[in-house]
mmCIF file of C-alpha atoms and ligand atoms in Angstrom:
data_model
loop_
_atom_site.group_PDB
_atom_site.id
_atom_site.type_symbol
_atom_site.label_atom_id
_atom_site.label_comp_id
_atom_site.label_asym_id
_atom_site.label_seq_id
_atom_site.Cartn_x
_atom_site.Cartn_y
_atom_site.Cartn_z
ATOM 1 C CA MET A 1 89.128 93.661 113.658
ATOM 2 C CA ARG A 2 91.637 95.865 115.449
ATOM 3 C CA GLY A 3 93.830 98.245 113.532
ATOM 4 C CA ILE A 4 93.889 101.775 112.205
ATOM 5 C CA TYR A 5 91.008 102.569 109.873
ATOM 6 C CA ILE A 6 91.663 105.418 107.452
ATOM 7 C CA LEU A 7 88.987 106.931 105.221
ATOM 8 C CA GLY A 8 90.593 107.999 101.931
ATOM 9 C CA ILE A 9 89.103 110.592 99.579
ATOM 10 C CA GLU A 10 90.296 111.133 95.991
ATOM 11 C CA SER A 11 89.011 113.709 93.472
ATOM 12 C CA SER A 12 92.045 114.791 91.434
ATOM 13 C CA CYS A 13 90.644 114.154 87.956
ATOM 14 C CA ASP A 14 87.437 112.528 86.719
ATOM 15 C CA GLU A 15 86.803 109.933 89.428
ATOM 16 C CA THR A 16 85.152 110.718 92.750
ATOM 17 C CA ALA A 17 86.382 108.031 95.112
ATOM 18 C CA ALA A 18 86.298 107.073 98.776
ATOM 19 C CA ALA A 19 87.614 103.973 100.539
ATOM 20 C CA VAL A 20 88.386 102.584 103.956
ATOM 21 C CA VAL A 21 91.713 100.777 104.425
ATOM 22 C CA ARG A 22 92.815 99.047 107.623
ATOM 23 C CA SER A 23 96.421 99.635 108.688
ATOM 24 C CA GLY A 24 97.634 100.059 105.110
ATOM 25 C CA GLU A 25 97.136 96.350 104.441
ATOM 26 C CA GLU A 26 93.464 95.544 104.088
ATOM 27 C CA LEU A 27 91.016 97.036 101.631
ATOM 28 C CA VAL A 28 87.814 97.258 103.638
ATOM 29 C CA SER A 29 85.685 99.249 101.185
ATOM 30 C CA ASP A 30 86.348 100.880 97.842
ATOM 31 C CA VAL A 31 83.882 103.131 96.001
ATOM 32 C CA VAL A 32 84.685 104.835 92.687
ATOM 33 C CA PHE A 33 82.201 107.000 90.839
ATOM 34 C CA SER A 34 83.512 107.490 87.308
ATOM 35 C CA GLN A 35 82.516 110.588 85.332
ATOM 36 C CA ILE A 36 83.355 108.976 81.996
ATOM 37 C CA ALA A 37 79.759 109.299 80.757
ATOM 38 C CA THR A 38 79.903 113.076 81.341
ATOM 39 C CA HIS A 39 83.178 113.650 79.505
ATOM 40 C CA GLN A 40 82.858 111.028 76.743
ATOM 41 C CA ALA A 41 81.022 113.367 74.372
ATOM 42 C CA TYR A 42 83.908 115.878 74.582
ATOM 43 C CA GLY A 43 86.652 113.319 73.971
ATOM 44 C CA GLY A 44 88.459 114.333 77.184
ATOM 45 C CA VAL A 45 87.965 115.672 80.699
ATOM 46 C CA VAL A 46 86.265 119.088 80.849
ATOM 47 C CA PRO A 47 87.577 120.657 84.109
ATOM 48 C CA GLU A 48 84.458 122.708 84.917
ATOM 49 C CA LEU A 49 82.177 119.709 84.458
ATOM 50 C CA ALA A 50 84.526 117.556 86.533
ATOM 51 C CA SER A 51 84.344 119.913 89.539
ATOM 52 C CA ARG A 52 80.543 120.048 89.300
ATOM 53 C CA GLU A 53 80.282 116.262 89.136
ATOM 54 C CA HIS A 54 82.614 115.850 92.120
ATOM 55 C CA LEU A 55 80.407 118.224 94.096
ATOM 56 C CA ARG A 56 77.377 116.097 93.336
ATOM 57 C CA ALA A 57 79.036 112.782 94.018
ATOM 58 C CA ILE A 58 81.266 113.388 97.012
ATOM 59 C CA ILE A 59 78.736 112.956 99.813
ATOM 60 C CA PRO A 60 77.037 109.786 98.490
ATOM 61 C CA VAL A 61 80.412 108.255 97.588
ATOM 62 C CA VAL A 62 81.897 108.867 101.049
ATOM 63 C CA ARG A 63 78.714 107.647 102.760
ATOM 64 C CA LYS A 64 78.754 104.461 100.707
ATOM 65 C CA ALA A 65 82.436 103.778 101.482
ATOM 66 C CA LEU A 66 81.745 104.103 105.219
ATOM 67 C CA GLU A 67 78.582 102.040 104.989
ATOM 68 C CA ASP A 68 80.302 99.247 103.011
ATOM 69 C CA ALA A 69 83.027 99.182 105.654
ATOM 70 C CA GLY A 70 80.545 99.114 108.530
ATOM 71 C CA LYS A 71 82.114 102.328 109.820
ATOM 72 C CA THR A 72 80.888 105.779 110.818
ATOM 73 C CA TYR A 73 82.556 109.173 111.043
ATOM 74 C CA GLU A 74 83.072 108.412 114.741
ATOM 75 C CA THR A 75 84.691 104.993 114.337
ATOM 76 C CA ILE A 76 87.337 105.813 111.739
ATOM 77 C CA ASP A 77 90.776 106.895 112.973
ATOM 78 C CA ALA A 78 91.789 109.444 110.355
ATOM 79 C CA ILE A 79 90.847 111.014 107.039
ATOM 80 C CA ALA A 80 93.277 111.061 104.103
ATOM 81 C CA VAL A 81 92.844 113.217 101.027
ATOM 82 C CA THR A 82 94.626 113.844 97.723
ATOM 83 C CA GLN A 83 96.332 117.235 97.841
ATOM 84 C CA GLY A 84 97.659 117.116 94.260
ATOM 85 C CA PRO A 85 98.692 116.906 91.500
ATOM 86 C CA GLY A 86 95.505 117.184 89.465
ATOM 87 C CA LEU A 87 92.835 119.597 88.286
ATOM 88 C CA ALA A 88 92.665 122.516 90.732
ATOM 89 C CA GLY A 89 88.865 122.711 90.919
ATOM 90 C CA SER A 90 88.484 118.938 91.252
ATOM 91 C CA LEU A 91 91.121 118.695 93.983
ATOM 92 C CA LEU A 92 89.437 121.521 95.893
ATOM 93 C CA VAL A 93 86.155 119.635 96.166
ATOM 94 C CA GLY A 94 87.716 116.593 97.836
ATOM 95 C CA LEU A 95 90.102 118.630 99.927
ATOM 96 C CA SER A 96 87.490 121.091 101.227
ATOM 97 C CA PHE A 97 85.143 118.239 102.055
ATOM 98 C CA ALA A 98 87.857 116.232 103.829
ATOM 99 C CA LYS A 99 88.971 119.287 105.791
ATOM 100 C CA SER A 100 85.451 120.097 106.957
ATOM 101 C CA LEU A 101 84.839 116.468 107.834
ATOM 102 C CA ALA A 102 88.067 116.184 109.824
ATOM 103 C CA TYR A 103 87.170 119.350 111.689
ATOM 104 C CA ALA A 104 83.568 118.344 112.382
ATOM 105 C CA ALA A 105 84.382 114.770 113.404
ATOM 106 C CA ASN A 106 87.543 115.807 115.241
ATOM 107 C CA LYS A 107 89.769 113.384 113.317
ATOM 108 C CA PRO A 108 93.313 113.931 112.068
ATOM 109 C CA LEU A 109 93.668 114.855 108.406
ATOM 110 C CA ILE A 110 96.492 113.471 106.249
ATOM 111 C CA ALA A 111 97.463 115.019 102.903
ATOM 112 C CA VAL A 112 98.612 112.566 100.219
ATOM 113 C CA ASN A 113 100.357 113.064 96.896
ATOM 114 C CA HIS A 114 98.326 111.316 94.182
ATOM 115 C CA LEU A 115 101.472 109.780 92.634
ATOM 116 C CA GLU A 116 102.553 108.372 95.978
ATOM 117 C CA GLY A 117 99.046 106.946 96.159
ATOM 118 C CA HIS A 118 99.537 105.038 92.873
ATOM 119 C CA ILE A 119 102.738 103.498 94.276
ATOM 120 C CA HIS A 120 100.970 102.458 97.482
ATOM 121 C CA ALA A 121 98.145 100.790 95.542
ATOM 122 C CA VAL A 122 100.667 98.053 94.702
ATOM 123 C CA LEU A 123 102.069 97.861 98.242
ATOM 124 C CA LEU A 124 98.577 97.645 99.772
ATOM 125 C CA GLU A 125 97.593 94.711 97.596
ATOM 126 C CA GLU A 126 100.847 92.879 98.102
ATOM 127 C CA ARG A 127 100.491 93.228 101.891
ATOM 128 C CA GLN A 128 96.918 92.019 101.580
ATOM 129 C CA LYS A 129 98.229 88.911 99.808
ATOM 130 C CA GLY A 130 100.628 88.399 102.706
ATOM 131 C CA LYS A 131 103.744 89.583 100.881
ATOM 132 C CA VAL A 132 105.518 91.941 103.260
ATOM 133 C CA ASP A 133 109.157 91.540 102.324
ATOM 134 C CA LEU A 134 109.492 93.386 99.024
ATOM 135 C CA GLU A 135 113.139 94.147 98.450
ATOM 136 C CA PHE A 136 114.685 97.583 98.219
ATOM 137 C CA PRO A 137 115.667 99.569 96.302
ATOM 138 C CA MET A 138 112.342 99.686 94.501
ATOM 139 C CA LEU A 139 111.839 101.304 91.146
ATOM 140 C CA ALA A 140 108.288 102.509 90.495
ATOM 141 C CA LEU A 141 106.928 103.402 87.065
ATOM 142 C CA VAL A 142 103.822 105.578 87.416
ATOM 143 C CA ALA A 143 102.155 105.699 83.977
ATOM 144 C CA SER A 144 98.815 107.465 83.853
ATOM 145 C CA GLY A 145 96.886 110.079 81.909
ATOM 146 C CA GLY A 146 98.959 112.865 83.408
ATOM 147 C CA HIS A 147 102.289 111.248 84.358
ATOM 148 C CA THR A 148 104.991 108.918 83.113
ATOM 149 C CA HIS A 149 107.433 109.077 85.977
ATOM 150 C CA LEU A 150 110.145 106.813 87.365
ATOM 151 C CA TYR A 151 110.821 106.951 91.089
ATOM 152 C CA LEU A 152 113.245 105.123 93.319
ATOM 153 C CA ALA A 153 111.324 104.441 96.521
ATOM 154 C CA GLU A 154 112.666 103.602 99.942
ATOM 155 C CA ASN A 155 111.061 103.165 103.344
ATOM 156 C CA ARG A 156 113.360 104.953 105.789
ATOM 157 C CA GLU A 157 113.028 105.433 109.516
ATOM 158 C CA ASN A 158 111.280 108.771 109.124
ATOM 159 C CA GLY A 159 108.984 107.634 106.320
ATOM 160 C CA TRP A 160 108.917 106.863 102.615
ATOM 161 C CA VAL A 161 111.312 108.815 100.432
ATOM 162 C CA TYR A 162 111.247 109.072 96.660
ATOM 163 C CA ARG A 163 113.748 110.110 94.078
ATOM 164 C CA ASN A 164 112.671 111.035 90.574
ATOM 165 C CA ILE A 165 115.076 109.549 88.007
ATOM 166 C CA GLY A 166 113.078 110.091 84.855
ATOM 167 C CA GLN A 167 109.823 111.403 83.445
ATOM 168 C CA THR A 168 108.069 112.351 80.246
ATOM 169 C CA ARG A 169 109.260 115.497 78.567
ATOM 170 C CA ASP A 170 105.907 116.117 76.943
ATOM 171 C CA ASP A 171 102.788 113.911 76.790
ATOM 172 C CA ALA A 172 102.160 111.135 79.308
ATOM 173 C CA ALA A 173 101.772 107.547 78.061
ATOM 174 C CA GLY A 174 98.036 107.465 78.921
ATOM 175 C CA GLU A 175 97.578 110.807 77.201
ATOM 176 C CA ALA A 176 99.063 109.299 74.016
ATOM 177 C CA PHE A 177 96.562 106.411 74.230
ATOM 178 C CA ASP A 178 93.737 108.933 74.677
ATOM 179 C CA LYS A 179 94.883 111.214 71.844
ATOM 180 C CA VAL A 180 95.408 108.402 69.342
ATOM 181 C CA ALA A 181 91.978 106.998 70.267
ATOM 182 C CA LYS A 182 90.463 110.448 69.722
ATOM 183 C CA LEU A 183 92.196 110.767 66.343
ATOM 184 C CA LEU A 184 90.717 107.417 65.290
ATOM 185 C CA GLU A 185 87.254 108.113 66.820
ATOM 186 C CA LEU A 186 87.635 105.316 69.350
ATOM 187 C CA GLY A 187 86.055 107.142 72.297
ATOM 188 C CA TYR A 188 87.302 108.313 75.687
ATOM 189 C CA PRO A 189 89.304 107.169 77.596
ATOM 190 C CA GLY A 190 91.330 105.573 74.827
ATOM 191 C CA GLY A 191 93.476 103.148 76.843
ATOM 192 C CA PRO A 192 90.910 100.446 77.601
ATOM 193 C CA THR A 193 89.539 100.469 74.015
ATOM 194 C CA ILE A 194 92.987 100.295 72.393
ATOM 195 C CA ASP A 195 93.892 97.522 74.843
ATOM 196 C CA PHE A 196 90.837 95.568 73.668
ATOM 197 C CA LEU A 197 91.373 96.229 69.938
ATOM 198 C CA ALA A 198 95.158 95.690 69.729
ATOM 199 C CA PRO A 199 95.129 91.857 69.696
ATOM 200 C CA HIS A 200 92.997 92.034 66.541
ATOM 201 C CA GLY A 201 95.684 93.899 64.563
ATOM 202 C CA ASN A 202 99.245 93.287 63.410
ATOM 203 C CA PRO A 203 101.649 94.979 65.865
ATOM 204 C CA ASN A 204 104.440 94.984 63.297
ATOM 205 C CA ALA A 205 102.472 96.673 60.528
ATOM 206 C CA VAL A 206 103.534 100.256 61.278
ATOM 207 C CA LYS A 207 106.986 101.224 62.515
ATOM 208 C CA PHE A 208 107.172 103.912 65.187
ATOM 209 C CA PRO A 209 110.717 104.947 66.063
ATOM 210 C CA PHE A 210 111.521 106.093 69.605
ATOM 211 C CA ALA A 211 114.465 108.133 70.779
ATOM 212 C CA GLN A 212 116.633 107.101 73.700
ATOM 213 C CA ILE A 213 116.559 110.030 76.095
ATOM 214 C CA LYS A 214 119.342 109.461 78.560
ATOM 215 C CA HIS A 215 121.186 112.422 79.962
ATOM 216 C CA ARG A 216 123.032 113.418 83.081
ATOM 217 C CA ASP A 217 120.926 115.248 85.627
ATOM 218 C CA ARG A 218 121.866 118.941 85.454
ATOM 219 C CA ASN A 219 121.154 119.348 89.137
ATOM 220 C CA PRO A 220 124.257 118.014 90.923
ATOM 221 C CA GLU A 221 122.216 117.437 94.124
ATOM 222 C CA ASN A 222 120.212 114.775 92.310
ATOM 223 C CA ARG A 223 123.308 112.980 91.081
ATOM 224 C CA HIS A 224 124.338 110.416 93.616
ATOM 225 C CA GLN A 225 126.871 108.727 91.350
ATOM 226 C CA PRO A 226 128.725 110.574 88.587
ATOM 227 C CA GLU A 227 127.751 107.995 85.949
ATOM 228 C CA GLU A 228 124.017 108.016 86.743
ATOM 229 C CA GLN A 229 121.806 109.202 83.937
ATOM 230 C CA ARG A 230 118.176 110.220 83.914
ATOM 231 C CA VAL A 231 115.822 108.072 81.829
ATOM 232 C CA ASP A 232 113.215 110.285 80.225
ATOM 233 C CA PHE A 233 110.219 109.493 78.037
ATOM 234 C CA SER A 234 108.475 111.367 75.220
ATOM 235 C CA TYR A 235 105.104 110.498 73.724
ATOM 236 C CA SER A 236 104.075 113.490 71.662
ATOM 237 C CA GLY A 237 106.055 112.252 68.640
ATOM 238 C CA ILE A 238 104.154 108.982 68.329
ATOM 239 C CA LYS A 239 100.853 110.867 68.353
ATOM 240 C CA THR A 240 102.075 113.040 65.455
ATOM 241 C CA ALA A 241 103.380 109.948 63.659
ATOM 242 C CA ALA A 242 99.936 108.317 63.983
ATOM 243 C CA LEU A 243 98.313 111.449 62.582
ATOM 244 C CA ARG A 244 100.741 111.459 59.640
ATOM 245 C CA TYR A 245 100.013 107.787 58.982
ATOM 246 C CA VAL A 246 96.295 108.533 58.911
ATOM 247 C CA GLU A 247 96.789 111.376 56.430
ATOM 248 C CA LEU A 248 99.251 109.507 54.167
ATOM 249 C CA ASN A 249 97.075 106.407 54.026
ATOM 250 C CA GLY A 250 93.782 108.177 53.330
ATOM 251 C CA MET A 251 92.095 106.916 56.511
ATOM 252 C CA ARG A 252 89.919 110.018 57.059
ATOM 253 C CA ALA A 253 86.853 108.621 55.342
ATOM 254 C CA THR A 254 86.730 105.433 57.467
ATOM 255 C CA ILE A 255 87.269 107.479 60.629
ATOM 256 C CA GLU A 256 84.393 109.766 59.692
ATOM 257 C CA GLN A 257 82.192 106.757 58.930
ATOM 258 C CA ARG A 258 82.939 105.291 62.352
ATOM 259 C CA ARG A 259 82.126 108.604 63.993
ATOM 260 C CA GLU A 260 78.738 108.712 62.272
ATOM 261 C CA VAL A 261 77.802 105.168 63.236
ATOM 262 C CA LEU A 262 78.992 105.390 66.825
ATOM 263 C CA ARG A 263 77.215 108.702 67.390
ATOM 264 C CA ASN A 264 74.002 106.707 67.431
ATOM 265 C CA ILE A 265 75.166 104.289 70.121
ATOM 266 C CA PRO A 266 74.618 105.927 73.536
ATOM 267 C CA ARG A 267 77.467 104.244 75.406
ATOM 268 C CA PRO A 268 79.636 102.356 72.952
ATOM 269 C CA GLU A 269 81.381 99.253 74.287
ATOM 270 C CA PRO A 270 84.806 98.087 73.019
ATOM 271 C CA GLU A 271 82.937 95.460 70.896
ATOM 272 C CA ASP A 272 81.080 98.279 69.114
ATOM 273 C CA TYR A 273 84.384 99.887 68.163
ATOM 274 C CA LEU A 274 85.744 96.552 66.984
ATOM 275 C CA ALA A 275 82.700 96.001 64.777
ATOM 276 C CA HIS A 276 83.473 99.293 63.024
ATOM 277 C CA CYS A 277 87.239 99.041 62.599
ATOM 278 C CA ASP A 278 88.893 97.963 59.358
ATOM 279 C CA LYS A 279 92.181 96.043 59.221
ATOM 280 C CA GLN A 280 94.241 99.155 58.614
ATOM 281 C CA THR A 281 92.891 100.806 61.789
ATOM 282 C CA LEU A 282 93.433 97.652 63.862
ATOM 283 C CA ASP A 283 96.994 97.368 62.543
ATOM 284 C CA LEU A 284 97.698 100.987 63.432
ATOM 285 C CA VAL A 285 96.254 100.548 66.934
ATOM 286 C CA ALA A 286 98.210 97.322 67.535
ATOM 287 C CA SER A 287 101.462 98.871 66.280
ATOM 288 C CA PHE A 288 100.922 101.982 68.405
ATOM 289 C CA GLN A 289 100.366 99.928 71.554
ATOM 290 C CA ARG A 290 103.351 97.665 70.835
ATOM 291 C CA ALA A 291 105.590 100.720 70.369
ATOM 292 C CA VAL A 292 104.490 102.431 73.606
ATOM 293 C CA VAL A 293 104.704 99.213 75.608
ATOM 294 C CA HIS A 294 108.153 98.456 74.233
ATOM 295 C CA ASP A 295 109.385 101.967 74.989
ATOM 296 C CA LEU A 296 107.999 101.970 78.562
ATOM 297 C CA ILE A 297 109.504 98.573 79.318
ATOM 298 C CA SER A 298 112.910 99.004 77.739
ATOM 299 C CA LYS A 299 113.486 102.366 79.460
ATOM 300 C CA THR A 300 112.225 101.137 82.832
ATOM 301 C CA LEU A 301 114.367 98.004 82.702
ATOM 302 C CA SER A 302 117.403 99.986 81.656
ATOM 303 C CA ALA A 303 116.795 102.350 84.616
ATOM 304 C CA ALA A 304 116.381 99.335 86.929
ATOM 305 C CA GLU A 305 119.747 98.019 85.836
ATOM 306 C CA GLN A 306 121.482 101.358 86.070
ATOM 307 C CA TYR A 307 120.181 102.078 89.573
ATOM 308 C CA GLY A 308 120.462 98.519 90.853
ATOM 309 C CA ALA A 309 116.748 98.113 91.642
ATOM 310 C CA SER A 310 115.657 94.804 93.171
ATOM 311 C CA THR A 311 111.911 95.271 92.826
ATOM 312 C CA LEU A 312 109.818 96.868 90.108
ATOM 313 C CA LEU A 313 106.402 98.424 90.724
ATOM 314 C CA VAL A 314 104.295 99.340 87.694
ATOM 315 C CA THR A 315 101.244 101.443 88.452
ATOM 316 C CA GLY A 316 98.825 104.138 87.216
ATOM 317 C CA GLY A 317 96.023 103.765 84.666
ATOM 318 C CA VAL A 318 98.316 102.465 81.900
ATOM 319 C CA ALA A 319 99.382 99.587 84.209
ATOM 320 C CA ALA A 320 95.945 98.115 83.463
ATOM 321 C CA ASN A 321 97.138 97.392 79.908
ATOM 322 C CA SER A 322 97.227 93.660 79.133
ATOM 323 C CA GLU A 323 100.156 93.726 76.709
ATOM 324 C CA LEU A 324 102.183 95.909 79.099
ATOM 325 C CA ARG A 325 101.578 93.490 81.979
ATOM 326 C CA ALA A 326 102.392 90.334 80.046
ATOM 327 C CA THR A 327 105.503 91.768 78.377
ATOM 328 C CA PHE A 328 106.779 93.385 81.588
ATOM 329 C CA GLU A 329 106.465 90.097 83.449
ATOM 330 C CA ARG A 330 108.357 88.216 80.741
ATOM 331 C CA GLU A 331 111.132 90.766 80.294
ATOM 332 C CA ALA A 332 111.616 91.502 83.996
ATOM 333 C CA TYR A 333 111.897 87.767 84.687
ATOM 334 C CA LEU A 334 114.663 87.516 82.092
ATOM 335 C CA GLN A 335 116.470 90.333 83.907
ATOM 336 C CA GLY A 336 115.991 88.562 87.263
ATOM 337 C CA LEU A 337 113.638 91.225 88.584
ATOM 338 C CA ALA A 338 110.364 90.806 90.471
ATOM 339 C CA VAL A 339 107.614 93.022 89.025
ATOM 340 C CA TYR A 340 104.386 93.929 90.813
ATOM 341 C CA PHE A 341 101.205 95.544 89.464
ATOM 342 C CA PRO A 342 98.051 96.649 91.222
ATOM 343 C CA SER A 343 94.872 94.769 90.308
ATOM 344 C CA ARG A 344 93.199 96.412 87.303
ATOM 345 C CA LYS A 345 90.696 98.096 89.624
ATOM 346 C CA LEU A 346 93.424 99.759 91.691
ATOM 347 C CA SER A 347 95.541 100.660 88.631
ATOM 348 C CA THR A 348 93.265 103.528 87.700
ATOM 349 C CA ASP A 349 92.301 106.302 90.118
ATOM 350 C CA ASN A 350 90.832 105.218 93.439
ATOM 351 C CA ALA A 351 90.848 106.269 97.099
ATOM 352 C CA ALA A 352 92.155 103.012 98.594
ATOM 353 C CA MET A 353 95.625 103.989 97.399
ATOM 354 C CA ILE A 354 95.266 107.351 99.167
ATOM 355 C CA ALA A 355 94.222 105.717 102.457
ATOM 356 C CA ALA A 356 97.089 103.203 102.142
ATOM 357 C CA ALA A 357 99.731 105.873 101.472
ATOM 358 C CA ALA A 358 98.445 107.820 104.503
ATOM 359 C CA TYR A 359 99.040 104.969 106.973
ATOM 360 C CA PRO A 360 102.828 105.444 107.458
ATOM 361 C CA ARG A 361 102.140 109.168 107.941
ATOM 362 C CA PHE A 362 99.524 108.352 110.553
ATOM 363 C CA LEU A 363 102.033 106.268 112.473
ATOM 364 C CA GLN A 364 104.476 109.156 112.424
ATOM 365 C CA GLY A 365 101.919 111.790 113.344
ATOM 366 C CA LYS A 366 102.443 113.679 110.081
ATOM 367 C CA PHE A 367 99.088 115.432 109.990
ATOM 368 C CA ALA A 368 97.984 118.255 107.727
ATOM 369 C CA ALA A 369 97.936 121.816 109.020
ATOM 370 C CA ALA A 370 94.659 123.749 109.133
ATOM 371 C CA GLU A 371 95.784 125.889 106.190
ATOM 372 C CA LEU A 372 96.289 122.863 103.864
ATOM 373 C CA SER A 373 95.436 123.819 100.281
ATOM 374 C CA ALA A 374 95.161 121.963 96.978
ATOM 375 C CA GLU A 375 98.242 121.998 94.760
ATOM 376 C CA ALA A 376 97.571 121.301 91.085
ATOM 377 C CA SER A 377 101.293 120.812 90.297
ATOM 378 C CA LEU A 378 102.388 119.102 93.512
ATOM 379 C CA ARG A 379 105.619 117.128 92.978
ATOM 380 C CA LEU A 380 106.517 113.867 94.633
ATOM 381 C CA ALA A 381 110.262 114.440 94.276
HETATM 382 O O1 LIG B 1 95.673 106.738 86.800
HETATM 383 P P1 LIG B 1 94.517 107.165 85.961
HETATM 384 O O2 LIG B 1 93.172 106.556 86.243
HETATM 385 O O3 LIG B 1 94.308 108.718 86.051
HETATM 386 C C1 LIG B 1 95.355 109.641 86.083
HETATM 387 O O4 LIG B 1 95.954 109.815 87.184
HETATM 388 O O5 LIG B 1 95.660 110.149 84.967
HETATM 389 O O6 LIG B 1 94.942 106.926 84.445
HETATM 390 C C2 LIG B 1 94.087 107.184 83.380
HETATM 391 C C3 LIG B 1 94.832 106.904 82.085
HETATM 392 C C4 LIG B 1 94.058 107.275 80.831
HETATM 393 O O7 LIG B 1 94.929 107.960 79.960
HETATM 394 C C5 LIG B 1 93.632 105.934 80.256
HETATM 395 O O8 LIG B 1 93.490 105.946 78.863
HETATM 396 C C6 LIG B 1 94.766 105.044 80.695
HETATM 397 O O9 LIG B 1 95.097 105.481 81.993
HETATM 398 N N1 LIG B 1 94.356 103.630 80.729
HETATM 399 C C7 LIG B 1 94.904 102.666 79.954
HETATM 400 C C8 LIG B 1 94.196 101.473 80.227
HETATM 401 N N2 LIG B 1 93.243 101.738 81.184
HETATM 402 C C9 LIG B 1 93.362 103.080 81.482
HETATM 403 N N3 LIG B 1 95.905 102.737 79.063
HETATM 404 C C10 LIG B 1 96.231 101.583 78.412
HETATM 405 N N4 LIG B 1 95.588 100.400 78.603
HETATM 406 C C11 LIG B 1 94.577 100.306 79.502
HETATM 407 N N5 LIG B 1 93.949 99.128 79.693
HETATM 408 ZN ZN1 LIG B 2 96.052 108.723 88.738
#
């Protein structure tokens, strides 16, 4: 089929991924090699191990993505790669490989911001479903292990532009899921396990209060209207509250018991965790998830109202959460807003989103310079 075929490469954290996307609207191949097994024993991503694993995986992953797409280095039109944000060593593996490949195959190279990628995961899939008329202004919530950011997104003549109107002041939402799971010995990453366990507990059992963090942007350049307020998040408090609950309710012994049992299961599945959770743990997990979901949704919807958004995009690893999806859909509908999520597969890190975000840049000839380097703290806006 005719079109522009972009090979995307993503290595910002603990997934080595490559994909081929046609003209920003058709997912042709999508390969993700997850390093979860490597990091699970440490309860989080170990940067040195991540870089080493990326080095091992990058060539087979890219080859498989091309093979699955029926493409070769010669028949793709461009190479897109994640420039940042992410772990410096991990980013460098993907970026160095993409640069060398672009040079050797004489193809243009396009640098993509990982967060922009998450936003384009939704747009890619909607275009693939035939939906091309999403209304502006769009408000995108990117909730992942490293970010909880709100962006207003617009497609202008000279490309996509983003405006950051809120973000977490401390931990990201996904990070809170991971830390609470670690506290309760529920493995890594915590999000998918908590998602699975939550329906088995009482979400109203433990009360977690959240602060409203609305304030005027101190930078006058960011303030388009005098009354506009930033909508920030904070998730380190809930982690501390969960820890306090554990201590006050004498849960240490059951946590230790679970650790002992699960140590003997090589790759525990969510069902294994469920089999070793008492009611108190399930109630805590369900209440934690309810509180985070409620906070994410109420702040995002309040931002949507304040900034007059017509469309809501919810993306990043946390967008895979079942309760978040169901509640968002219900609440956004009540507010008269259309809300779009990526499929679960494209919610978490992948390279299809990188190839999709690169397409508008390809059309505008925005190619990376030879001196392109990885940027661990790259900002989107
Ligand atoms: O986007 P992502 O794959 O990587 C980053 O860019 O960080 O997001 C990973 C994060 C992890 O914190 C993980 O626990 C969380 O997304 N996550 C979830 C779910 N699946 C992944 N959080 C809640 N519910 C889920 N189903
Ligand atoms: Zn991500």
